[in-house]
Amino acid sequence: MADHAPRPPAQPETGAPLTEADDAAALEAGRVLFAGECRFAAAAGDRTRIPPGRVPEVAFAGRSNVGKSSLLNALTGRHALARVSVTPGRTRELVFFDLAGRLTLVDMPGYGYAKAPQKLAREWQGLMLAYLRGRPQLRRVLLLLDARLAPKPVDEAVMAILDTAAVTFQLVLTKTDALAGTALATRIEALARLARTHTAAYPEVLATSSRTGAGIAALRATLATLAE
Ligand code: GDP
């Protein structure tokens, strides 16, 4: 279930909440975790192929083109990692990466340019829902949102699915380098408000840019708190 912590104070420059991720020890823990070996572990196109495993897991979800592959590569510092997931035929699969035997990163299929939330719901009925519901080691879903765009109905439909499945999710902005001035703080504040309307949403919104590296160390630190 979502753990609704009290809202932490905000950073003056970005409006982003101060968290344990700002703490030097947490940042170091994140650095150490992601300095470990990251390797492709499995791909599952149907529920029978979802690998067992007890290591804590974090899944990455978002619309196609949100910057998910770039973020996975920026996090792990490896250029070829997420390419595995975009080879033809792999686009409807869950792809599992083992990080130092301490955390499994799961690349969920991008949910397309689907305009109709109903279409998304159909796509997520089978494999995605089976995965989300039957995965006690799944600590959190990172729901990626393009910082330049307001969330689409399809994003909100995914949030509703995660609420129903009682899977904690955290909103992570991508491409924040594309926003100037106060636009980023305004976007973060709007999304924090949106998060408060979802029972499974983690209250803190993370802001990242794979291009500049902004927020990557903080995201690593957050993930280290979830790792074994
Ligand atoms: P995916 O489909 O979600 O895996 O998205 P990709 O990682 O392939 O990125 C989609 C597009 O967004 C590409 O054109 C990237 O160059 C661009 N992109 C990804 N990350 C960033 C970022 O941090 N900043 C900017 N400005 N563009 C980005």
Coordinates of N, CA and C and ligand atoms in Angstrom, one line a residue:
M1 N 0.8 -1.2 0.0 CA 0.0 0.0 0.0 C 0.9 1.3 0.0
A2 N 0.3 2.3 -0.4 CA 1.1 3.6 -0.4 C 1.3 4.1 1.0
D3 N 2.5 4.6 1.2 CA 2.8 5.1 2.5 C 2.9 6.6 2.4
H4 N 1.8 7.2 2.8 CA 1.7 8.7 2.7 C 2.4 9.4 3.8
A5 N 3.7 9.7 3.5 CA 4.5 10.4 4.5 C 4.0 11.9 4.5
P6 N 4.3 12.6 5.7 CA 4.0 14.0 5.7 C 4.8 14.7 4.6
R7 N 4.3 15.8 4.1 CA 5.0 16.5 3.0 C 6.3 17.1 3.5
P8 N 7.4 16.8 2.9 CA 8.7 17.4 3.4 C 8.8 18.8 2.9
P9 N 9.7 19.6 3.5 CA 9.9 20.9 3.0 C 10.5 21.0 1.6
A10 N 10.4 22.1 0.9 CA 10.8 22.2 -0.5 C 12.1 22.8 -0.6
Q11 N 12.8 22.4 -1.7 CA 14.1 23.1 -2.0 C 13.7 24.4 -2.6
P12 N 14.5 25.5 -2.2 CA 14.1 26.8 -2.7 C 14.3 27.0 -4.2
E13 N 15.2 26.3 -4.8 CA 15.5 26.6 -6.2 C 14.5 25.9 -7.1
T14 N 14.1 24.7 -6.8 CA 13.2 23.9 -7.7 C 11.9 23.7 -7.2
G15 N 11.7 23.8 -5.9 CA 10.4 23.5 -5.3 C 10.3 22.0 -5.0
A16 N 11.3 21.2 -5.4 CA 11.3 19.8 -5.2 C 11.5 19.5 -3.7
P17 N 10.7 18.6 -3.1 CA 10.8 18.3 -1.7 C 12.2 17.9 -1.3
L18 N 12.7 18.3 -0.1 CA 13.9 17.7 0.4 C 13.6 16.3 0.9
T19 N 14.5 15.4 0.6 CA 14.2 14.0 1.0 C 15.5 13.4 1.5
E20 N 15.4 12.1 1.9 CA 16.6 11.4 2.2 C 17.6 11.4 1.1
A21 N 17.1 11.6 -0.2 CA 17.9 11.5 -1.3 C 18.9 12.7 -1.3
D22 N 18.6 13.7 -0.6 CA 19.6 14.9 -0.5 C 20.7 14.6 0.5
D23 N 20.5 13.6 1.2 CA 21.5 13.3 2.3 C 22.7 12.6 1.6
A24 N 23.9 13.0 2.0 CA 25.1 12.5 1.4 C 25.2 11.0 1.5
A25 N 24.8 10.5 2.6 CA 24.9 9.0 2.8 C 24.0 8.3 1.8
A26 N 22.8 8.9 1.6 CA 21.8 8.2 0.7 C 22.4 8.3 -0.7
L27 N 22.9 9.4 -1.1 CA 23.5 9.6 -2.4 C 24.6 8.6 -2.7
E28 N 25.4 8.4 -1.6 CA 26.5 7.5 -1.7 C 26.0 6.0 -1.9
A29 N 25.0 5.7 -1.1 CA 24.4 4.4 -1.2 C 23.8 4.2 -2.7
G30 N 23.3 5.2 -3.2 CA 22.8 5.1 -4.6 C 23.9 4.9 -5.6
R31 N 25.0 5.7 -5.4 CA 26.1 5.5 -6.3 C 26.7 4.1 -6.2
V32 N 26.8 3.6 -5.0 CA 27.4 2.3 -4.8 C 26.5 1.2 -5.5
L33 N 25.3 1.3 -5.3 CA 24.3 0.3 -5.9 C 24.5 0.3 -7.4
F34 N 24.5 1.5 -8.0 CA 24.5 1.6 -9.5 C 25.9 1.4 -10.1
A35 N 26.9 1.4 -9.2 CA 28.3 1.0 -9.7 C 28.4 -0.5 -9.8
G36 N 27.4 -1.2 -9.3 CA 27.4 -2.7 -9.4 C 27.0 -3.1 -10.8
E37 N 27.2 -4.4 -11.0 CA 26.9 -4.9 -12.4 C 25.4 -4.9 -12.7
C38 N 25.1 -4.5 -13.8 CA 23.7 -4.6 -14.2 C 23.6 -5.4 -15.5
R39 N 22.8 -6.5 -15.4 CA 22.7 -7.3 -16.6 C 21.3 -7.8 -16.9
F40 N 21.1 -8.0 -18.2 CA 19.8 -8.5 -18.6 C 19.5 -9.8 -17.9
A41 N 18.3 -10.0 -17.4 CA 18.0 -11.2 -16.6 C 16.9 -12.1 -17.4
A42 N 15.9 -11.4 -17.8 CA 14.8 -12.2 -18.5 C 13.9 -11.2 -19.2
A43 N 13.1 -11.8 -20.1 CA 12.1 -11.0 -20.8 C 10.8 -11.9 -20.8
A44 N 9.7 -11.3 -20.5 CA 8.4 -12.1 -20.4 C 7.4 -11.5 -21.3
G45 N 6.9 -12.2 -22.3 CA 5.8 -11.7 -23.1 C 4.5 -12.3 -22.7
D46 N 4.5 -13.3 -21.8 CA 3.3 -13.8 -21.2 C 3.6 -14.2 -19.8
R47 N 2.5 -14.3 -19.1 CA 2.7 -14.4 -17.6 C 3.4 -15.7 -17.2
T48 N 3.4 -16.7 -18.0 CA 4.2 -17.9 -17.6 C 5.7 -17.7 -17.7
R49 N 6.1 -16.6 -18.4 CA 7.5 -16.4 -18.5 C 8.0 -15.3 -17.5
I50 N 7.2 -14.9 -16.6 CA 7.6 -13.9 -15.6 C 8.5 -14.7 -14.6
P51 N 9.7 -14.3 -14.5 CA 10.7 -15.1 -13.7 C 10.3 -15.0 -12.2
P52 N 10.5 -16.1 -11.4 CA 10.4 -15.9 -10.0 C 11.5 -15.1 -9.5
G53 N 11.6 -14.9 -8.2 CA 12.7 -14.1 -7.7 C 12.3 -13.4 -6.4
R54 N 13.2 -13.3 -5.5 CA 12.9 -12.7 -4.2 C 13.5 -11.3 -4.0
V55 N 14.4 -10.9 -5.0 CA 15.1 -9.6 -4.8 C 14.0 -8.5 -5.0
P56 N 14.1 -7.4 -4.2 CA 13.2 -6.3 -4.4 C 13.2 -5.8 -5.9
E57 N 12.1 -5.3 -6.3 CA 11.9 -5.0 -7.7 C 11.3 -3.6 -7.8
V58 N 11.8 -2.8 -8.8 CA 11.2 -1.5 -9.2 C 10.9 -1.5 -10.7
A59 N 9.7 -1.2 -11.0 CA 9.3 -1.2 -12.4 C 9.2 0.2 -13.0
F60 N 9.6 0.3 -14.3 CA 9.6 1.6 -14.9 C 8.4 1.6 -16.0
A61 N 7.5 2.5 -15.9 CA 6.4 2.6 -16.8 C 6.2 4.0 -17.4
G62 N 5.6 4.1 -18.5 CA 5.4 5.4 -19.1 C 4.9 5.3 -20.5
R63 N 4.4 6.4 -21.1 CA 4.0 6.3 -22.5 C 5.3 6.2 -23.4
S64 N 5.1 5.6 -24.5 CA 6.2 5.5 -25.5 C 6.8 6.9 -25.7
N65 N 8.1 6.9 -25.8 CA 8.8 8.2 -26.1 C 8.9 9.1 -24.9
V66 N 8.5 8.6 -23.7 CA 8.6 9.4 -22.5 C 10.1 9.6 -22.1
G67 N 11.0 8.8 -22.6 CA 12.4 8.8 -22.2 C 12.8 7.7 -21.3
K68 N 12.0 6.6 -21.3 CA 12.3 5.5 -20.4 C 13.6 4.8 -20.6
S69 N 13.9 4.5 -21.9 CA 15.2 3.9 -22.2 C 16.3 4.8 -21.9
S70 N 16.2 6.1 -22.2 CA 17.3 7.0 -21.8 C 17.5 7.1 -20.3
L71 N 16.4 7.1 -19.6 CA 16.5 7.1 -18.1 C 17.2 5.9 -17.6
L72 N 16.8 4.7 -18.1 CA 17.4 3.5 -17.6 C 18.9 3.5 -17.9
N73 N 19.2 4.0 -19.1 CA 20.6 4.0 -19.5 C 21.4 5.1 -18.6
A74 N 20.8 6.2 -18.3 CA 21.4 7.2 -17.5 C 21.6 6.7 -16.1
L75 N 20.6 6.0 -15.6 CA 20.8 5.5 -14.2 C 21.9 4.5 -14.1
T76 N 22.0 3.6 -15.1 CA 22.9 2.5 -15.0 C 24.3 2.9 -15.6
G77 N 24.3 4.0 -16.3 CA 25.5 4.5 -17.0 C 26.0 3.5 -18.1
R78 N 25.0 2.8 -18.7 CA 25.3 1.9 -19.7 C 24.5 2.3 -21.0
H79 N 25.1 2.4 -22.1 CA 24.4 2.9 -23.2 C 23.6 1.8 -23.9
A80 N 23.9 0.6 -23.7 CA 23.2 -0.5 -24.5 C 22.1 -1.2 -23.7
L81 N 22.1 -0.9 -22.4 CA 21.2 -1.7 -21.5 C 19.8 -1.8 -22.0
A82 N 19.1 -0.6 -22.1 CA 17.7 -0.7 -22.4 C 17.4 -0.9 -23.9
R83 N 18.5 -1.0 -24.7 CA 18.3 -1.3 -26.1 C 17.6 -2.7 -26.3
V84 N 18.0 -3.6 -25.4 CA 17.4 -4.9 -25.4 C 15.9 -4.8 -25.5
S85 N 15.3 -3.9 -24.8 CA 13.9 -3.8 -24.7 C 13.2 -3.2 -26.0
V86 N 14.0 -2.6 -26.8 CA 13.4 -2.0 -28.0 C 13.6 -2.7 -29.3
T87 N 14.3 -3.9 -29.2 CA 14.4 -4.7 -30.4 C 13.1 -5.2 -30.8
P88 N 12.8 -5.3 -32.1 CA 11.5 -5.7 -32.5 C 11.0 -7.0 -31.8
G89 N 9.7 -7.0 -31.5 CA 9.1 -8.1 -30.9 C 9.2 -8.0 -29.3
R90 N 10.1 -7.1 -28.9 CA 10.2 -7.0 -27.4 C 9.4 -5.9 -26.9
T91 N 8.6 -5.2 -27.7 CA 8.0 -4.0 -27.2 C 6.8 -4.3 -26.3
R92 N 6.3 -5.6 -26.4 CA 5.1 -5.9 -25.5 C 5.6 -6.8 -24.4
E93 N 6.9 -6.8 -24.1 CA 7.4 -7.6 -23.0 C 7.8 -6.9 -21.8
L94 N 7.8 -7.5 -20.7 CA 8.4 -7.0 -19.5 C 9.9 -7.5 -19.6
V95 N 10.8 -6.6 -19.4 CA 12.2 -6.9 -19.4 C 12.9 -6.7 -18.0
F96 N 13.5 -7.7 -17.5 CA 14.1 -7.7 -16.2 C 15.6 -7.6 -16.2
F97 N 16.1 -6.6 -15.5 CA 17.5 -6.4 -15.3 C 17.9 -6.6 -13.9
D98 N 19.0 -7.4 -13.7 CA 19.5 -7.6 -12.3 C 20.6 -6.6 -12.0
L99 N 20.4 -5.9 -10.9 CA 21.4 -4.9 -10.5 C 22.1 -5.4 -9.3
A100 N 23.3 -5.9 -9.5 CA 24.2 -6.3 -8.4 C 23.5 -7.3 -7.4
G101 N 22.6 -8.0 -7.9 CA 21.9 -9.0 -7.1 C 21.1 -8.4 -6.0
R102 N 20.9 -7.1 -6.0 CA 20.3 -6.4 -4.9 C 18.9 -5.7 -5.3
L103 N 18.7 -5.5 -6.6 CA 17.5 -4.9 -7.0 C 17.3 -5.3 -8.5
T104 N 16.0 -5.6 -8.8 CA 15.7 -5.9 -10.1 C 15.0 -4.7 -10.7
L105 N 15.4 -4.3 -11.9 CA 14.8 -3.2 -12.6 C 13.9 -3.8 -13.7
V106 N 12.7 -3.4 -13.8 CA 11.8 -4.0 -14.7 C 11.3 -2.9 -15.7
D107 N 11.7 -3.1 -17.0 CA 11.3 -2.2 -18.1 C 9.9 -2.6 -18.6
M108 N 8.9 -1.9 -18.3 CA 7.5 -2.2 -18.7 C 7.3 -1.7 -20.1
P109 N 6.5 -2.3 -20.9 CA 6.2 -1.8 -22.3 C 5.7 -0.4 -22.2
G110 N 6.2 0.5 -23.1 CA 5.6 1.8 -23.2 C 4.2 1.7 -23.6
Y111 N 3.3 2.5 -23.0 CA 1.9 2.2 -23.3 C 1.4 3.0 -24.5
G112 N 2.3 3.2 -25.4 CA 1.9 3.6 -26.8 C 1.4 5.0 -26.8
Y113 N 1.0 5.3 -28.0 CA 0.4 6.7 -28.2 C -1.1 6.5 -28.0
A114 N -1.5 5.4 -27.5 CA -3.0 5.1 -27.3 C -3.7 6.3 -26.8
K115 N -4.6 6.8 -27.6 CA -5.4 8.0 -27.1 C -6.5 7.5 -26.2
A116 N -7.0 6.4 -26.5 CA -8.2 5.9 -25.7 C -7.7 5.1 -24.4
P117 N -8.1 5.6 -23.3 CA -7.8 4.9 -22.0 C -8.3 3.5 -22.1
Q118 N -9.4 3.3 -22.8 CA -10.0 1.9 -22.8 C -9.1 1.0 -23.5
K119 N -8.4 1.4 -24.5 CA -7.4 0.6 -25.3 C -6.3 0.2 -24.3
L120 N -5.8 1.2 -23.6 CA -4.7 0.9 -22.6 C -5.2 -0.1 -21.6
A121 N -6.4 0.1 -21.1 CA -6.9 -0.8 -20.0 C -6.9 -2.2 -20.6
R122 N -7.3 -2.4 -21.9 CA -7.3 -3.7 -22.4 C -5.9 -4.3 -22.5
E123 N -4.9 -3.4 -22.9 CA -3.6 -3.9 -23.0 C -3.0 -4.3 -21.6
W124 N -3.5 -3.6 -20.6 CA -2.9 -3.9 -19.3 C -3.7 -4.9 -18.5
Q125 N -4.8 -5.4 -19.1 CA -5.6 -6.4 -18.4 C -4.8 -7.7 -18.2
G126 N -4.1 -8.1 -19.2 CA -3.5 -9.4 -19.1 C -2.2 -9.4 -18.4
L127 N -1.1 -9.4 -19.2 CA 0.2 -9.5 -18.6 C 0.5 -8.5 -17.5
M128 N 0.2 -7.2 -17.8 CA 0.6 -6.2 -16.8 C -0.1 -6.3 -15.5
L129 N -1.4 -6.6 -15.6 CA -2.1 -6.8 -14.3 C -1.7 -8.0 -13.6
A130 N -1.4 -9.1 -14.3 CA -1.0 -10.3 -13.7 C 0.3 -10.1 -13.0
Y131 N 1.2 -9.3 -13.6 CA 2.5 -9.0 -13.0 C 2.3 -8.1 -11.8
L132 N 1.6 -7.0 -11.9 CA 1.4 -6.1 -10.9 C 0.8 -6.7 -9.6
R133 N -0.2 -7.5 -9.9 CA -0.9 -8.1 -8.7 C -0.2 -9.2 -8.1
G134 N 0.6 -9.9 -8.8 CA 1.2 -11.1 -8.2 C 2.7 -11.0 -7.9
R135 N 3.1 -9.8 -7.5 CA 4.5 -9.6 -7.3 C 4.8 -9.0 -6.0
P136 N 4.9 -9.7 -4.9 CA 5.1 -9.2 -3.6 C 6.4 -8.4 -3.5
Q137 N 7.4 -8.8 -4.3 CA 8.7 -8.1 -4.2 C 8.7 -6.8 -4.9
L138 N 7.6 -6.5 -5.7 CA 7.6 -5.2 -6.4 C 7.4 -4.1 -5.4
R139 N 8.4 -3.3 -5.2 CA 8.4 -2.2 -4.2 C 7.7 -1.0 -4.7
R140 N 7.9 -0.7 -6.0 CA 7.4 0.6 -6.4 C 7.4 0.6 -8.0
V141 N 6.4 1.2 -8.5 CA 6.4 1.5 -10.0 C 6.8 3.0 -10.1
L142 N 7.8 3.2 -11.0 CA 8.1 4.6 -11.3 C 7.3 4.9 -12.5
L143 N 6.4 5.9 -12.4 CA 5.6 6.3 -13.5 C 6.2 7.5 -14.2
L144 N 6.7 7.4 -15.3 CA 7.5 8.5 -16.0 C 6.5 9.4 -16.7
L145 N 6.7 10.7 -16.6 CA 5.9 11.7 -17.3 C 6.9 12.7 -17.9
D146 N 6.6 13.0 -19.1 CA 7.4 14.0 -19.9 C 7.1 15.4 -19.2
A147 N 8.2 16.0 -18.7 CA 8.0 17.3 -18.0 C 7.4 18.4 -18.9
R148 N 7.5 18.2 -20.2 CA 7.0 19.3 -21.1 C 5.4 19.2 -21.3
L149 N 4.9 18.0 -20.9 CA 3.5 17.8 -21.2 C 2.7 17.6 -19.9
A150 N 1.4 18.0 -20.0 CA 0.5 17.7 -18.9 C 0.2 16.2 -19.0
P151 N 0.0 15.5 -17.9 CA -0.4 14.1 -18.0 C -1.6 13.9 -18.9
K152 N -1.6 12.8 -19.7 CA -2.7 12.5 -20.6 C -3.7 11.6 -19.9
P153 N -4.9 11.5 -20.4 CA -5.9 10.6 -19.9 C -5.3 9.2 -19.7
V154 N -4.5 8.8 -20.6 CA -4.0 7.4 -20.6 C -3.0 7.3 -19.4
D155 N -2.3 8.3 -19.0 CA -1.4 8.3 -17.8 C -2.3 8.2 -16.6
E156 N -3.4 8.9 -16.6 CA -4.3 8.9 -15.4 C -5.0 7.5 -15.3
A157 N -5.2 6.9 -16.5 CA -5.8 5.6 -16.4 C -4.9 4.6 -15.8
V158 N -3.6 4.7 -16.1 CA -2.6 3.8 -15.5 C -2.5 4.0 -14.0
M159 N -2.6 5.3 -13.6 CA -2.6 5.6 -12.2 C -3.8 4.9 -11.5
A160 N -4.9 5.0 -12.1 CA -6.1 4.3 -11.6 C -5.9 2.8 -11.4
I161 N -5.3 2.2 -12.5 CA -5.0 0.8 -12.4 C -4.1 0.5 -11.2
L162 N -3.1 1.3 -11.0 CA -2.1 1.1 -9.9 C -2.8 1.2 -8.6
D163 N -3.7 2.2 -8.5 CA -4.5 2.4 -7.3 C -5.3 1.1 -7.0
T164 N -6.0 0.6 -8.0 CA -6.8 -0.6 -7.9 C -5.9 -1.8 -7.5
A165 N -4.8 -1.9 -8.1 CA -3.9 -3.0 -7.7 C -3.1 -2.8 -6.4
A166 N -3.3 -1.6 -5.8 CA -2.6 -1.3 -4.6 C -1.1 -1.4 -4.7
V167 N -0.6 -1.0 -5.9 CA 0.9 -1.0 -6.1 C 1.4 0.5 -6.0
T168 N 2.2 0.7 -5.0 CA 2.8 2.1 -4.8 C 3.5 2.6 -6.0
F169 N 3.1 3.7 -6.5 CA 3.8 4.3 -7.6 C 4.3 5.7 -7.3
Q170 N 5.4 6.1 -8.0 CA 6.0 7.4 -7.8 C 6.1 8.1 -9.2
L171 N 5.7 9.3 -9.2 CA 5.8 10.1 -10.5 C 7.2 10.6 -10.7
V172 N 7.8 10.3 -11.8 CA 9.1 10.8 -12.1 C 9.1 11.6 -13.4
L173 N 9.4 12.8 -13.3 CA 9.5 13.6 -14.5 C 10.7 13.4 -15.3
T174 N 10.6 13.3 -16.7 CA 11.8 13.2 -17.5 C 11.9 14.5 -18.3
K175 N 13.1 14.6 -19.0 CA 13.3 15.8 -19.9 C 13.1 17.1 -19.2
T176 N 13.5 17.2 -17.9 CA 13.3 18.5 -17.3 C 14.2 19.6 -17.8
D177 N 15.2 19.2 -18.6 CA 16.1 20.2 -19.2 C 15.3 21.1 -20.2
A178 N 14.2 20.6 -20.6 CA 13.4 21.3 -21.6 C 12.5 22.4 -21.0
L179 N 12.5 22.4 -19.7 CA 11.7 23.5 -19.0 C 12.6 24.5 -18.4
A180 N 12.2 25.8 -18.6 CA 13.0 26.9 -18.1 C 12.3 27.6 -16.9
G181 N 13.1 28.2 -16.1 CA 12.6 29.1 -15.1 C 11.7 28.4 -14.1
T182 N 10.5 29.0 -13.8 CA 9.6 28.4 -12.8 C 8.7 27.3 -13.3
A183 N 8.8 27.1 -14.7 CA 7.9 26.1 -15.3 C 8.1 24.7 -14.6
L184 N 9.3 24.4 -14.3 CA 9.5 23.1 -13.6 C 8.9 23.0 -12.3
A185 N 9.1 24.0 -11.5 CA 8.5 24.0 -10.1 C 7.0 24.0 -10.2
T186 N 6.4 24.7 -11.2 CA 5.0 24.7 -11.3 C 4.5 23.3 -11.7
R187 N 5.2 22.6 -12.6 CA 4.8 21.3 -13.0 C 4.9 20.3 -11.9
I188 N 6.0 20.4 -11.1 CA 6.2 19.5 -9.9 C 5.0 19.7 -8.9
E189 N 4.7 21.0 -8.7 CA 3.6 21.2 -7.7 C 2.3 20.7 -8.2
A190 N 2.0 20.8 -9.5 CA 0.7 20.3 -10.1 C 0.7 18.8 -9.9
L191 N 1.8 18.1 -10.2 CA 1.9 16.7 -10.1 C 1.8 16.2 -8.7
A192 N 2.4 17.0 -7.8 CA 2.3 16.6 -6.3 C 0.8 16.6 -5.9
R193 N 0.1 17.7 -6.4 CA -1.3 17.7 -6.1 C -2.1 16.5 -6.7
L194 N -1.7 16.2 -8.0 CA -2.3 15.0 -8.6 C -2.1 13.8 -7.8
A195 N -0.8 13.6 -7.4 CA -0.4 12.4 -6.6 C -1.3 12.3 -5.3
R196 N -1.6 13.4 -4.7 CA -2.4 13.4 -3.5 C -3.8 12.8 -3.7
T197 N -4.2 12.8 -5.0 CA -5.6 12.3 -5.3 C -5.6 10.8 -5.6
H198 N -4.4 10.2 -5.6 CA -4.3 8.8 -5.9 C -3.8 8.0 -4.6
T199 N -4.6 7.0 -4.2 CA -4.3 6.3 -3.0 C -3.0 5.6 -3.0
A200 N -2.5 5.2 -4.2 CA -1.3 4.4 -4.3 C -0.1 5.2 -4.6
A201 N -0.3 6.5 -4.8 CA 0.8 7.4 -5.2 C 1.7 7.8 -4.0
Y202 N 3.0 7.7 -4.2 CA 4.0 8.2 -3.3 C 4.0 9.7 -3.4
P203 N 4.0 10.4 -2.3 CA 3.8 11.9 -2.4 C 4.9 12.7 -3.1
E204 N 6.1 12.2 -3.0 CA 7.2 12.9 -3.6 C 7.3 12.7 -5.1
V205 N 7.4 13.8 -5.9 CA 7.6 13.7 -7.3 C 9.1 14.0 -7.6
L206 N 9.7 13.1 -8.4 CA 11.1 13.3 -8.7 C 11.3 13.9 -10.1
A207 N 12.3 14.7 -10.3 CA 12.5 15.4 -11.5 C 13.9 15.0 -12.1
T208 N 13.9 14.5 -13.3 CA 15.1 14.0 -13.9 C 15.3 14.6 -15.3
S209 N 16.6 14.5 -15.7 CA 16.9 14.8 -17.1 C 18.0 13.8 -17.5
S210 N 17.8 12.9 -18.4 CA 18.9 12.0 -18.8 C 19.9 12.8 -19.6
R211 N 19.5 13.9 -20.2 CA 20.4 14.7 -21.0 C 21.5 15.4 -20.2
T212 N 21.0 16.0 -19.1 CA 21.9 16.8 -18.2 C 22.4 16.0 -17.0
G213 N 21.7 14.9 -16.7 CA 22.0 14.1 -15.5 C 21.3 14.7 -14.3
A214 N 20.5 15.7 -14.4 CA 19.8 16.3 -13.2 C 18.9 15.2 -12.6
G215 N 19.0 15.1 -11.3 CA 18.1 14.2 -10.6 C 18.4 12.7 -10.7
I216 N 19.4 12.4 -11.4 CA 19.8 11.0 -11.6 C 20.3 10.4 -10.3
A217 N 21.2 11.2 -9.7 CA 21.8 10.7 -8.4 C 20.8 10.6 -7.3
A218 N 19.8 11.5 -7.3 CA 18.7 11.4 -6.3 C 17.8 10.2 -6.6
L219 N 17.6 9.9 -7.8 CA 16.8 8.8 -8.2 C 17.5 7.5 -7.8
R220 N 18.8 7.4 -8.0 CA 19.6 6.3 -7.6 C 19.5 6.1 -6.1
A221 N 19.6 7.2 -5.4 CA 19.5 7.2 -3.9 C 18.2 6.7 -3.4
T222 N 17.1 7.1 -4.1 CA 15.8 6.6 -3.8 C 15.7 5.1 -4.0
L223 N 16.2 4.7 -5.1 CA 16.2 3.2 -5.4 C 17.0 2.4 -4.5
A224 N 18.1 3.0 -4.0 CA 18.9 2.3 -3.0 C 18.2 2.0 -1.7
T225 N 17.2 2.9 -1.4 CA 16.5 2.7 -0.1 C 15.5 1.5 -0.3
L226 N 15.2 1.1 -1.6 CA 14.3 0.0 -1.8 C 15.1 -1.3 -2.1
A227 N 16.4 -1.2 -2.3 CA 17.2 -2.4 -2.6 C 17.5 -3.3 -1.4
E228 N 17.9 -4.5 -1.7 CA 18.3 -5.4 -0.6 C 19.6 -4.9 0.0
Ligands
GDP1 P1 11.2 5.7 -24.6 O1 10.4 5.4 -25.8 O2 10.4 6.0 -23.4 O3 12.2 4.6 -24.3 O4 12.1 7.0 -24.9 P2 13.6 7.2 -25.3 O5 14.5 7.1 -24.2 O6 13.9 6.4 -26.6 O7 13.5 8.8 -25.7 C1 12.5 9.3 -26.6 C2 13.0 10.7 -27.1 O8 13.1 11.6 -26.0 C3 14.3 10.6 -27.8 O9 14.3 11.5 -28.9 C4 15.3 11.2 -26.8 O10 16.4 11.8 -27.4 C5 14.4 12.2 -26.0 N1 14.9 12.3 -24.6 C6 15.1 11.3 -23.8 N2 15.6 11.8 -22.6 C7 15.6 13.1 -22.7 C8 16.0 14.2 -21.8 O11 16.4 14.0 -20.7 N3 15.9 15.5 -22.3 C9 15.5 15.7 -23.6 N4 15.5 17.0 -24.0 N5 15.1 14.7 -24.4 C10 15.2 13.4 -24.0

